[in-house]
């Protein structure tokens, strides 16, 4: 088979971010025009074809690329992919406060292509599905992928529901491991940060025996161990919410040195309903004695304490309050330990028939920790729990208040109502263990010149979360606090009494299981492909057809203790308990390759899926490639897609949680719903928000379009450009708050009111909302040459998002374009991302130098700017771009030994500042969806082959 210049360039480029070639076989085929090329099945097609017929928009990351970049996990790989979205799919984004859709996502890292979400991106392992994570059942946990055993990763940048069925809207990521191996090798990897904390270690052993061609069999197995050390939010200077002049200050008056609070007239307390400030006669309702005139200052009260910015939060009554940097108290990198195993046995049954048995298993332990519990006077901590007059610090607090406000305003002897960050309780910690496996038996071969591949598999992901430190039984905690044994008014260097700590530790709920779940998938699939016996002017028509039978099962348990003693602020999920639920999926699919002309190919595909409870759906796809001249190819595709609701979205029970922000007002009396205490009817409200499933949800639907070209004007340069569009309808999500506000007249029933007409709750249960429209362009360019006896290559891979719009109802128009705007929770649609790589190979040495660029965007407005009450002095509406550089060098001059040394973030670039509110997103002054917080790090990979 003779290959033209275009196809050779595609084979060598691989359209990858950093790849010289997809693998050795492709290099040989490209350099030998008459080489016989083995036909394989590539991601995105069911037809077996040559690896070098590269008209599919696929990006390939080889093992060498991954090692050179110092990447140790699938999560890190996704963070470096330009096609990947910028959502809360990594462990740092789920480190502390999360939105309702992420609850139960402890320890999960998801794949998100083109910003469509981790539940709309299909993840495959060796071309077949794996089970979704056991706690949510909505997305595959990337931590369960046996990353050290990977040979390459193929990323299909196109919709593929016509081939794979549900979820393949944003694209497909296929993690491909070795298929056989003979020999033994071991590797060790270290990734150490210069600033300390967040170090990563990995070791791997691989052993295989048997030559499939000579012996007729091959067996190999590999075991990997990985450890990520903790990186705390206070381990990096940029991680700080005390930047009020730039629009960021924590909205929490619960501090390590407690803030004194007022209460209603019916609840006797030291400061009554508030104290009049001698300065101007205004009532002060939250007072920290450290912040009073002449006081030691809020920062003296302990780590992560600072002044409360009453202007930013439009709260004059908190003029003398202190604040606590709770976003910085969360772990930036959660400590993680994992062990994974993959074993594969292949047997040659006959010349053209092969049987394979594969077993993949992993265990991942992740520890999530965030700020200590806040103790506040209210329905839980009633007057008998407040600080008594017998407490050791009572008189000191009284005297400080009396000196400034005057003793006549105080009620000496009454308990002190206070808001306190219980540092003595310890940080709140949730430990999650996930055990996953997949057992696969597969048969493949050739019958009557048709390739077949038949597989039977069963996969499971079982996960449970357990309380660690920071959680206490409510009744016992109240008793301890009310006794005065625990002192909330301690300065750094002072300690709780032994008696007080003993009482507090006795109330600990550490070790109680929060919840657990298991997602199970059983699959039987069969694919047949070959030539149909008819020719067109461009060649022989090829076809594939197959069946896919699956059963998906899910169960979720809540608090299963015999005695359900209340635990303060423990995030139990009993309302969402599900006994094992299941559904069966039956699908048939077909694909036809039509070489209409020598330079024009058309591929038609369609898939019919029938789901229990939803009926059926048919999704077609048509794609083409056209080569008007040898140096130029045009390609394009149109397809439809779908995504069925998860079990949680269908069957979750009703849960309630209070809205914690200060920026919400009643849209009935305040159009736009933006709180402003200076406008009548726009007072701040904090209603409960109601979440839950709905059994009448419909599947989401989508339409995908793409059009692009590949050009190879000369042997040493090639470039591809692909335009794409994804339009989704009936998207499933919790009823968006902004939609409920902007279209209040249509959603009045969602605003639940009491007899006085006050909003007490907002119904935000899952709905089929209107949809989203996303458009973008992807670029890949490669320039190669020779220098001083070596080969160099420059690669530019970029992703440009042109359009991101949404609408809350199908009947509503799309929103304004949100590209470059701050978006809470979901995908942050930055306009441009790119990776620019220079690599050089000379003899036994390989060098790689990479620039990673992430565009800036418009920041979230502080509350005071949203309501027009105050503009911080140094407010900047723009978040800067984020640019980092990486370098690595590999040496293979010693037999059987490979050494790779690298420096990540070569110039130690901090993440850019952002003023997003800590109540709704992780990261104190930085964006977890964009940046790597570890700073400069040094990596070393040692690989040695024993035989």
PDB file of C-alpha atoms in Angstrom, residues 155-411:
ATOM      1  CA  UNK A 155      -8.697  11.134  22.637  1.00  0.00           C
ATOM      2  CA  UNK A 156     -11.493  11.317  20.079  1.00  0.00           C
ATOM      3  CA  UNK A 157     -12.406  14.979  19.608  1.00  0.00           C
ATOM      4  CA  UNK A 158     -15.891  14.320  18.317  1.00  0.00           C
ATOM      5  CA  UNK A 159     -19.269  13.000  19.379  1.00  0.00           C
ATOM      6  CA  UNK A 160     -19.576   9.227  19.188  1.00  0.00           C
ATOM      7  CA  UNK A 161     -23.032   8.149  20.379  1.00  0.00           C
ATOM      8  CA  UNK A 162     -23.520   6.496  16.981  1.00  0.00           C
ATOM      9  CA  UNK A 163     -20.651   4.149  17.882  1.00  0.00           C
ATOM     10  CA  UNK A 164     -20.640   3.885  21.690  1.00  0.00           C
ATOM     11  CA  UNK A 165     -24.079   5.035  22.880  1.00  0.00           C
ATOM     12  CA  UNK A 166     -24.743   7.246  25.893  1.00  0.00           C
ATOM     13  CA  UNK A 167     -22.325   9.817  27.348  1.00  0.00           C
ATOM     14  CA  UNK A 168     -20.146  10.275  24.247  1.00  0.00           C
ATOM     15  CA  UNK A 169     -21.205  13.902  23.694  1.00  0.00           C
ATOM     16  CA  UNK A 170     -18.037  15.841  24.514  1.00  0.00           C
ATOM     17  CA  UNK A 171     -15.811  13.113  23.134  1.00  0.00           C
ATOM     18  CA  UNK A 172     -14.151   9.826  24.067  1.00  0.00           C
ATOM     19  CA  UNK A 173     -10.978   9.096  26.035  1.00  0.00           C
ATOM     20  CA  UNK A 174      -9.606   5.611  25.505  1.00  0.00           C
ATOM     21  CA  UNK A 175      -6.879   4.512  27.937  1.00  0.00           C
ATOM     22  CA  UNK A 176      -4.954   1.726  26.217  1.00  0.00           C
ATOM     23  CA  UNK A 177      -2.648  -0.616  28.137  1.00  0.00           C
ATOM     24  CA  UNK A 178      -0.112  -3.073  26.798  1.00  0.00           C
ATOM     25  CA  UNK A 179      -1.707  -6.016  25.004  1.00  0.00           C
ATOM     26  CA  UNK A 180       1.198  -8.387  25.663  1.00  0.00           C
ATOM     27  CA  UNK A 181       4.646  -8.246  27.235  1.00  0.00           C
ATOM     28  CA  UNK A 182       7.669 -10.466  27.676  1.00  0.00           C
ATOM     29  CA  UNK A 183      10.362  -9.636  30.188  1.00  0.00           C
ATOM     30  CA  UNK A 184      10.558  -7.799  33.486  1.00  0.00           C
ATOM     31  CA  UNK A 185      11.001  -4.158  34.356  1.00  0.00           C
ATOM     32  CA  UNK A 186      10.569  -1.812  37.265  1.00  0.00           C
ATOM     33  CA  UNK A 187      10.197   1.927  37.555  1.00  0.00           C
ATOM     34  CA  UNK A 188      10.235   4.534  40.290  1.00  0.00           C
ATOM     35  CA  UNK A 189       9.071   8.128  40.047  1.00  0.00           C
ATOM     36  CA  UNK A 190       9.516  11.087  42.391  1.00  0.00           C
ATOM     37  CA  UNK A 191       7.908  14.529  42.048  1.00  0.00           C
ATOM     38  CA  UNK A 192       9.160  16.932  44.748  1.00  0.00           C
ATOM     39  CA  UNK A 193       7.986  20.512  45.146  1.00  0.00           C
ATOM     40  CA  UNK A 194      10.537  23.211  45.901  1.00  0.00           C
ATOM     41  CA  UNK A 195       8.268  24.977  48.395  1.00  0.00           C
ATOM     42  CA  UNK A 196       7.404  21.759  50.238  1.00  0.00           C
ATOM     43  CA  UNK A 197       4.214  19.756  50.515  1.00  0.00           C
ATOM     44  CA  UNK A 198       2.310  17.945  47.791  1.00  0.00           C
ATOM     45  CA  UNK A 199       5.107  15.528  46.859  1.00  0.00           C
ATOM     46  CA  UNK A 200       4.200  12.571  44.634  1.00  0.00           C
ATOM     47  CA  UNK A 201       5.754   9.100  44.546  1.00  0.00           C
ATOM     48  CA  UNK A 202       5.072   6.143  42.281  1.00  0.00           C
ATOM     49  CA  UNK A 203       6.609   2.730  41.771  1.00  0.00           C
ATOM     50  CA  UNK A 204       5.707  -0.004  39.309  1.00  0.00           C
ATOM     51  CA  UNK A 205       6.714  -3.588  38.578  1.00  0.00           C
ATOM     52  CA  UNK A 206       5.912  -5.334  35.290  1.00  0.00           C
ATOM     53  CA  UNK A 207       6.528  -8.996  34.450  1.00  0.00           C
ATOM     54  CA  UNK A 208       5.508 -11.051  31.451  1.00  0.00           C
ATOM     55  CA  UNK A 209       6.335 -14.360  29.828  1.00  0.00           C
ATOM     56  CA  UNK A 210       5.396 -16.333  26.742  1.00  0.00           C
ATOM     57  CA  UNK A 211       5.743 -15.413  23.073  1.00  0.00           C
ATOM     58  CA  UNK A 212       2.321 -15.258  21.474  1.00  0.00           C
ATOM     59  CA  UNK A 213       3.724 -16.171  18.037  1.00  0.00           C
ATOM     60  CA  UNK A 214       6.159 -18.908  19.123  1.00  0.00           C
ATOM     61  CA  UNK A 215       4.519 -20.325  22.238  1.00  0.00           C
ATOM     62  CA  UNK A 216       0.935 -19.482  21.400  1.00  0.00           C
ATOM     63  CA  UNK A 217       0.376 -17.651  24.662  1.00  0.00           C
ATOM     64  CA  UNK A 218       1.451 -14.652  26.725  1.00  0.00           C
ATOM     65  CA  UNK A 219       0.815 -13.732  30.332  1.00  0.00           C
ATOM     66  CA  UNK A 220       1.810 -10.482  31.990  1.00  0.00           C
ATOM     67  CA  UNK A 221       0.961  -8.564  35.094  1.00  0.00           C
ATOM     68  CA  UNK A 222       1.829  -5.171  36.534  1.00  0.00           C
ATOM     69  CA  UNK A 223       1.410  -3.708  40.006  1.00  0.00           C
ATOM     70  CA  UNK A 224       1.686  -0.005  40.812  1.00  0.00           C
ATOM     71  CA  UNK A 225       1.756   1.920  44.052  1.00  0.00           C
ATOM     72  CA  UNK A 226       1.282   5.670  44.216  1.00  0.00           C
ATOM     73  CA  UNK A 227       1.292   8.171  47.051  1.00  0.00           C
ATOM     74  CA  UNK A 228       0.345  11.850  46.947  1.00  0.00           C
ATOM     75  CA  UNK A 229       1.324  13.802  50.032  1.00  0.00           C
ATOM     76  CA  UNK A 230      -0.905  16.492  51.456  1.00  0.00           C
ATOM     77  CA  UNK A 231      -0.636  20.124  50.392  1.00  0.00           C
ATOM     78  CA  UNK A 232      -2.472  22.445  52.750  1.00  0.00           C
ATOM     79  CA  UNK A 233      -4.198  25.650  51.730  1.00  0.00           C
ATOM     80  CA  UNK A 234      -1.950  27.579  54.110  1.00  0.00           C
ATOM     81  CA  UNK A 235       1.202  26.056  52.569  1.00  0.00           C
ATOM     82  CA  UNK A 236       1.218  28.579  49.710  1.00  0.00           C
ATOM     83  CA  UNK A 237       1.367  32.366  50.152  1.00  0.00           C
ATOM     84  CA  UNK A 238      -0.955  33.059  47.200  1.00  0.00           C
ATOM     85  CA  UNK A 239      -3.662  31.022  48.909  1.00  0.00           C
ATOM     86  CA  UNK A 240      -5.279  33.801  50.951  1.00  0.00           C
ATOM     87  CA  UNK A 241      -8.718  35.382  51.060  1.00  0.00           C
ATOM     88  CA  UNK A 242      -7.526  38.444  52.993  1.00  0.00           C
ATOM     89  CA  UNK A 243      -7.137  40.705  49.987  1.00  0.00           C
ATOM     90  CA  UNK A 244     -10.029  43.099  50.604  1.00  0.00           C
ATOM     91  CA  UNK A 245      -8.525  45.935  48.542  1.00  0.00           C
ATOM     92  CA  UNK A 246      -8.807  43.598  45.525  1.00  0.00           C
ATOM     93  CA  UNK A 247     -12.366  42.542  46.286  1.00  0.00           C
ATOM     94  CA  UNK A 248     -11.774  39.358  48.264  1.00  0.00           C
ATOM     95  CA  UNK A 249     -12.408  38.867  51.967  1.00  0.00           C
ATOM     96  CA  UNK A 250     -13.852  35.828  53.753  1.00  0.00           C
ATOM     97  CA  UNK A 251     -17.470  36.078  54.846  1.00  0.00           C
ATOM     98  CA  UNK A 252     -17.094  34.240  58.131  1.00  0.00           C
ATOM     99  CA  UNK A 253     -17.069  35.798  61.579  1.00  0.00           C
ATOM    100  CA  UNK A 254     -16.547  32.413  63.182  1.00  0.00           C
ATOM    101  CA  UNK A 255     -12.905  32.789  64.201  1.00  0.00           C
ATOM    102  CA  UNK A 256     -10.316  30.809  66.222  1.00  0.00           C
ATOM    103  CA  UNK A 257     -10.548  33.586  68.816  1.00  0.00           C
ATOM    104  CA  UNK A 258     -14.332  33.836  69.080  1.00  0.00           C
ATOM    105  CA  UNK A 259     -16.445  36.792  67.976  1.00  0.00           C
ATOM    106  CA  UNK A 260     -19.127  37.930  70.452  1.00  0.00           C
ATOM    107  CA  UNK A 261     -22.639  37.996  68.955  1.00  0.00           C
ATOM    108  CA  UNK A 262     -25.919  39.572  69.920  1.00  0.00           C
ATOM    109  CA  UNK A 263     -29.213  37.711  70.272  1.00  0.00           C
ATOM    110  CA  UNK A 264     -32.870  38.644  70.423  1.00  0.00           C
ATOM    111  CA  UNK A 265     -34.376  40.314  73.460  1.00  0.00           C
ATOM    112  CA  UNK A 266     -35.832  37.015  74.649  1.00  0.00           C
ATOM    113  CA  UNK A 267     -32.388  35.396  74.972  1.00  0.00           C
ATOM    114  CA  UNK A 268     -30.391  37.034  77.762  1.00  0.00           C
ATOM    115  CA  UNK A 269     -26.706  37.405  76.888  1.00  0.00           C
ATOM    116  CA  UNK A 270     -23.759  39.671  77.611  1.00  0.00           C
ATOM    117  CA  UNK A 271     -24.355  42.238  74.835  1.00  0.00           C
ATOM    118  CA  UNK A 272     -28.130  41.877  74.539  1.00  0.00           C
ATOM    119  CA  UNK A 273     -29.461  42.901  71.123  1.00  0.00           C
ATOM    120  CA  UNK A 274     -26.297  44.840  70.328  1.00  0.00           C
ATOM    121  CA  UNK A 275     -24.024  47.636  71.571  1.00  0.00           C
ATOM    122  CA  UNK A 276     -24.126  51.248  70.424  1.00  0.00           C
ATOM    123  CA  UNK A 277     -20.798  52.405  69.029  1.00  0.00           C
ATOM    124  CA  UNK A 278     -19.537  55.575  70.781  1.00  0.00           C
ATOM    125  CA  UNK A 279     -18.120  56.572  67.392  1.00  0.00           C
ATOM    126  CA  UNK A 280     -21.445  57.186  65.648  1.00  0.00           C
ATOM    127  CA  UNK A 281     -24.201  55.537  67.716  1.00  0.00           C
ATOM    128  CA  UNK A 282     -24.736  52.635  65.314  1.00  0.00           C
ATOM    129  CA  UNK A 283     -25.563  49.219  66.716  1.00  0.00           C
ATOM    130  CA  UNK A 284     -22.776  46.642  66.694  1.00  0.00           C
ATOM    131  CA  UNK A 285     -23.994  43.041  66.682  1.00  0.00           C
ATOM    132  CA  UNK A 286     -20.762  41.106  65.993  1.00  0.00           C
ATOM    133  CA  UNK A 287     -17.704  42.163  68.015  1.00  0.00           C
ATOM    134  CA  UNK A 288     -14.276  40.631  68.357  1.00  0.00           C
ATOM    135  CA  UNK A 289     -12.391  42.257  71.241  1.00  0.00           C
ATOM    136  CA  UNK A 290      -9.116  41.940  69.291  1.00  0.00           C
ATOM    137  CA  UNK A 291     -10.468  44.381  66.696  1.00  0.00           C
ATOM    138  CA  UNK A 292     -11.634  47.071  69.110  1.00  0.00           C
ATOM    139  CA  UNK A 293      -9.738  50.391  69.120  1.00  0.00           C
ATOM    140  CA  UNK A 294      -6.486  49.760  70.980  1.00  0.00           C
ATOM    141  CA  UNK A 295      -6.849  45.993  70.609  1.00  0.00           C
ATOM    142  CA  UNK A 296      -4.142  43.594  69.468  1.00  0.00           C
ATOM    143  CA  UNK A 297      -5.705  43.222  66.018  1.00  0.00           C
ATOM    144  CA  UNK A 298      -7.476  40.307  64.375  1.00  0.00           C
ATOM    145  CA  UNK A 299      -4.276  38.774  62.994  1.00  0.00           C
ATOM    146  CA  UNK A 300      -3.060  38.195  66.563  1.00  0.00           C
ATOM    147  CA  UNK A 301      -5.900  35.751  67.138  1.00  0.00           C
ATOM    148  CA  UNK A 302      -4.376  32.837  65.299  1.00  0.00           C
ATOM    149  CA  UNK A 303      -3.593  31.354  61.913  1.00  0.00           C
ATOM    150  CA  UNK A 304      -5.898  32.407  59.069  1.00  0.00           C
ATOM    151  CA  UNK A 305      -7.490  35.216  61.124  1.00  0.00           C
ATOM    152  CA  UNK A 306      -7.855  38.753  59.837  1.00  0.00           C
ATOM    153  CA  UNK A 307     -10.240  41.730  59.826  1.00  0.00           C
ATOM    154  CA  UNK A 308     -13.798  41.330  58.594  1.00  0.00           C
ATOM    155  CA  UNK A 309     -14.422  43.754  55.740  1.00  0.00           C
ATOM    156  CA  UNK A 310     -17.783  45.309  56.567  1.00  0.00           C
ATOM    157  CA  UNK A 311     -17.756  47.475  53.430  1.00  0.00           C
ATOM    158  CA  UNK A 312     -17.252  44.577  51.057  1.00  0.00           C
ATOM    159  CA  UNK A 313     -20.061  42.640  52.709  1.00  0.00           C
ATOM    160  CA  UNK A 314     -22.186  45.746  53.359  1.00  0.00           C
ATOM    161  CA  UNK A 315     -22.475  44.946  57.081  1.00  0.00           C
ATOM    162  CA  UNK A 316     -21.796  48.004  59.232  1.00  0.00           C
ATOM    163  CA  UNK A 317     -22.896  46.146  62.361  1.00  0.00           C
ATOM    164  CA  UNK A 318     -19.774  43.968  61.967  1.00  0.00           C
ATOM    165  CA  UNK A 319     -17.372  46.905  62.055  1.00  0.00           C
ATOM    166  CA  UNK A 320     -15.398  45.322  64.900  1.00  0.00           C
ATOM    167  CA  UNK A 321     -15.675  41.701  63.782  1.00  0.00           C
ATOM    168  CA  UNK A 322     -12.818  39.473  62.715  1.00  0.00           C
ATOM    169  CA  UNK A 323     -12.898  36.922  59.897  1.00  0.00           C
ATOM    170  CA  UNK A 324     -11.445  33.479  59.236  1.00  0.00           C
ATOM    171  CA  UNK A 325      -9.914  32.409  55.938  1.00  0.00           C
ATOM    172  CA  UNK A 326     -11.894  29.191  55.625  1.00  0.00           C
ATOM    173  CA  UNK A 327     -11.158  28.686  51.894  1.00  0.00           C
ATOM    174  CA  UNK A 328      -7.437  28.541  52.713  1.00  0.00           C
ATOM    175  CA  UNK A 329      -8.116  25.969  55.436  1.00  0.00           C
ATOM    176  CA  UNK A 330      -9.022  23.293  52.878  1.00  0.00           C
ATOM    177  CA  UNK A 331      -6.417  20.922  51.526  1.00  0.00           C
ATOM    178  CA  UNK A 332      -5.204  21.945  48.084  1.00  0.00           C
ATOM    179  CA  UNK A 333      -3.906  18.476  47.281  1.00  0.00           C
ATOM    180  CA  UNK A 334      -5.659  15.698  49.113  1.00  0.00           C
ATOM    181  CA  UNK A 335      -3.389  12.930  50.410  1.00  0.00           C
ATOM    182  CA  UNK A 336      -3.931   9.837  48.330  1.00  0.00           C
ATOM    183  CA  UNK A 337      -2.626   6.301  48.325  1.00  0.00           C
ATOM    184  CA  UNK A 338      -3.468   3.855  45.592  1.00  0.00           C
ATOM    185  CA  UNK A 339      -2.576   0.374  44.479  1.00  0.00           C
ATOM    186  CA  UNK A 340      -3.614  -0.919  41.078  1.00  0.00           C
ATOM    187  CA  UNK A 341      -3.089  -4.161  39.201  1.00  0.00           C
ATOM    188  CA  UNK A 342      -3.658  -5.330  35.675  1.00  0.00           C
ATOM    189  CA  UNK A 343      -3.139  -8.890  34.535  1.00  0.00           C
ATOM    190  CA  UNK A 344      -3.694 -10.184  31.038  1.00  0.00           C
ATOM    191  CA  UNK A 345      -3.446 -13.669  29.561  1.00  0.00           C
ATOM    192  CA  UNK A 346      -3.635 -14.157  25.801  1.00  0.00           C
ATOM    193  CA  UNK A 347      -3.941 -17.506  24.033  1.00  0.00           C
ATOM    194  CA  UNK A 348      -3.629 -18.209  20.337  1.00  0.00           C
ATOM    195  CA  UNK A 349      -6.421 -20.672  19.677  1.00  0.00           C
ATOM    196  CA  UNK A 350      -5.593 -20.968  15.968  1.00  0.00           C
ATOM    197  CA  UNK A 351      -3.754 -18.957  13.343  1.00  0.00           C
ATOM    198  CA  UNK A 352      -6.447 -16.299  13.181  1.00  0.00           C
ATOM    199  CA  UNK A 353      -8.138 -16.680  16.560  1.00  0.00           C
ATOM    200  CA  UNK A 354      -7.178 -15.287  19.945  1.00  0.00           C
ATOM    201  CA  UNK A 355      -8.649 -15.524  23.430  1.00  0.00           C
ATOM    202  CA  UNK A 356      -7.866 -12.993  26.150  1.00  0.00           C
ATOM    203  CA  UNK A 357      -8.598 -12.872  29.852  1.00  0.00           C
ATOM    204  CA  UNK A 358      -7.991  -9.516  31.531  1.00  0.00           C
ATOM    205  CA  UNK A 359      -8.371  -8.445  35.149  1.00  0.00           C
ATOM    206  CA  UNK A 360      -7.964  -4.860  36.348  1.00  0.00           C
ATOM    207  CA  UNK A 361      -8.285  -3.864  40.004  1.00  0.00           C
ATOM    208  CA  UNK A 362      -7.460  -0.881  42.176  1.00  0.00           C
ATOM    209  CA  UNK A 363      -7.890   0.531  45.657  1.00  0.00           C
ATOM    210  CA  UNK A 364      -7.720   4.275  46.238  1.00  0.00           C
ATOM    211  CA  UNK A 365      -7.680   5.946  49.657  1.00  0.00           C
ATOM    212  CA  UNK A 366      -8.265   9.702  49.695  1.00  0.00           C
ATOM    213  CA  UNK A 367      -8.508  12.014  52.696  1.00  0.00           C
ATOM    214  CA  UNK A 368     -10.430  15.248  52.252  1.00  0.00           C
ATOM    215  CA  UNK A 369     -10.118  17.898  54.987  1.00  0.00           C
ATOM    216  CA  UNK A 370     -11.398  21.433  55.322  1.00  0.00           C
ATOM    217  CA  UNK A 371     -12.084  24.101  57.927  1.00  0.00           C
ATOM    218  CA  UNK A 372     -13.111  23.176  61.503  1.00  0.00           C
ATOM    219  CA  UNK A 373     -16.779  23.396  62.408  1.00  0.00           C
ATOM    220  CA  UNK A 374     -18.223  26.804  63.176  1.00  0.00           C
ATOM    221  CA  UNK A 375     -20.082  27.111  66.478  1.00  0.00           C
ATOM    222  CA  UNK A 376     -22.847  29.726  66.226  1.00  0.00           C
ATOM    223  CA  UNK A 377     -25.701  30.650  68.545  1.00  0.00           C
ATOM    224  CA  UNK A 378     -28.993  29.449  67.141  1.00  0.00           C
ATOM    225  CA  UNK A 379     -31.306  26.466  67.028  1.00  0.00           C
ATOM    226  CA  UNK A 380     -28.522  23.956  67.742  1.00  0.00           C
ATOM    227  CA  UNK A 381     -26.375  25.949  70.153  1.00  0.00           C
ATOM    228  CA  UNK A 382     -29.035  27.373  72.424  1.00  0.00           C
ATOM    229  CA  UNK A 383     -28.361  29.638  75.490  1.00  0.00           C
ATOM    230  CA  UNK A 384     -27.325  26.808  77.800  1.00  0.00           C
ATOM    231  CA  UNK A 385     -24.363  26.070  75.475  1.00  0.00           C
ATOM    232  CA  UNK A 386     -23.020  29.642  75.436  1.00  0.00           C
ATOM    233  CA  UNK A 387     -19.906  30.630  77.342  1.00  0.00           C
ATOM    234  CA  UNK A 388     -20.724  30.857  81.089  1.00  0.00           C
ATOM    235  CA  UNK A 389     -19.648  33.521  83.547  1.00  0.00           C
ATOM    236  CA  UNK A 390     -17.549  30.859  85.273  1.00  0.00           C
ATOM    237  CA  UNK A 391     -15.360  30.512  82.188  1.00  0.00           C
ATOM    238  CA  UNK A 392     -11.701  31.439  82.540  1.00  0.00           C
ATOM    239  CA  UNK A 393     -11.877  34.206  79.909  1.00  0.00           C
ATOM    240  CA  UNK A 394     -15.251  35.675  80.820  1.00  0.00           C
ATOM    241  CA  UNK A 395     -13.932  38.678  82.724  1.00  0.00           C
ATOM    242  CA  UNK A 396     -11.291  39.473  80.093  1.00  0.00           C
ATOM    243  CA  UNK A 397     -13.983  39.640  77.399  1.00  0.00           C
ATOM    244  CA  UNK A 398     -16.282  41.695  79.635  1.00  0.00           C
ATOM    245  CA  UNK A 399     -13.559  44.181  80.547  1.00  0.00           C
ATOM    246  CA  UNK A 400     -12.513  44.727  76.934  1.00  0.00           C
ATOM    247  CA  UNK A 401     -16.098  45.436  75.916  1.00  0.00           C
ATOM    248  CA  UNK A 402     -16.744  47.648  78.934  1.00  0.00           C
ATOM    249  CA  UNK A 403     -13.629  49.721  78.273  1.00  0.00           C
ATOM    250  CA  UNK A 404     -14.892  50.757  74.859  1.00  0.00           C
ATOM    251  CA  UNK A 405     -18.687  50.501  74.922  1.00  0.00           C
ATOM    252  CA  UNK A 406     -19.218  51.225  78.618  1.00  0.00           C
ATOM    253  CA  UNK A 407     -20.313  48.827  81.349  1.00  0.00           C
ATOM    254  CA  UNK A 408     -23.847  50.262  81.333  1.00  0.00           C
ATOM    255  CA  UNK A 409     -24.568  48.576  77.975  1.00  0.00           C
ATOM    256  CA  UNK A 410     -23.479  45.116  79.192  1.00  0.00           C
ATOM    257  CA  UNK A 411     -25.290  42.422  81.150  1.00  0.00           C
TER     258      UNK A 411
END
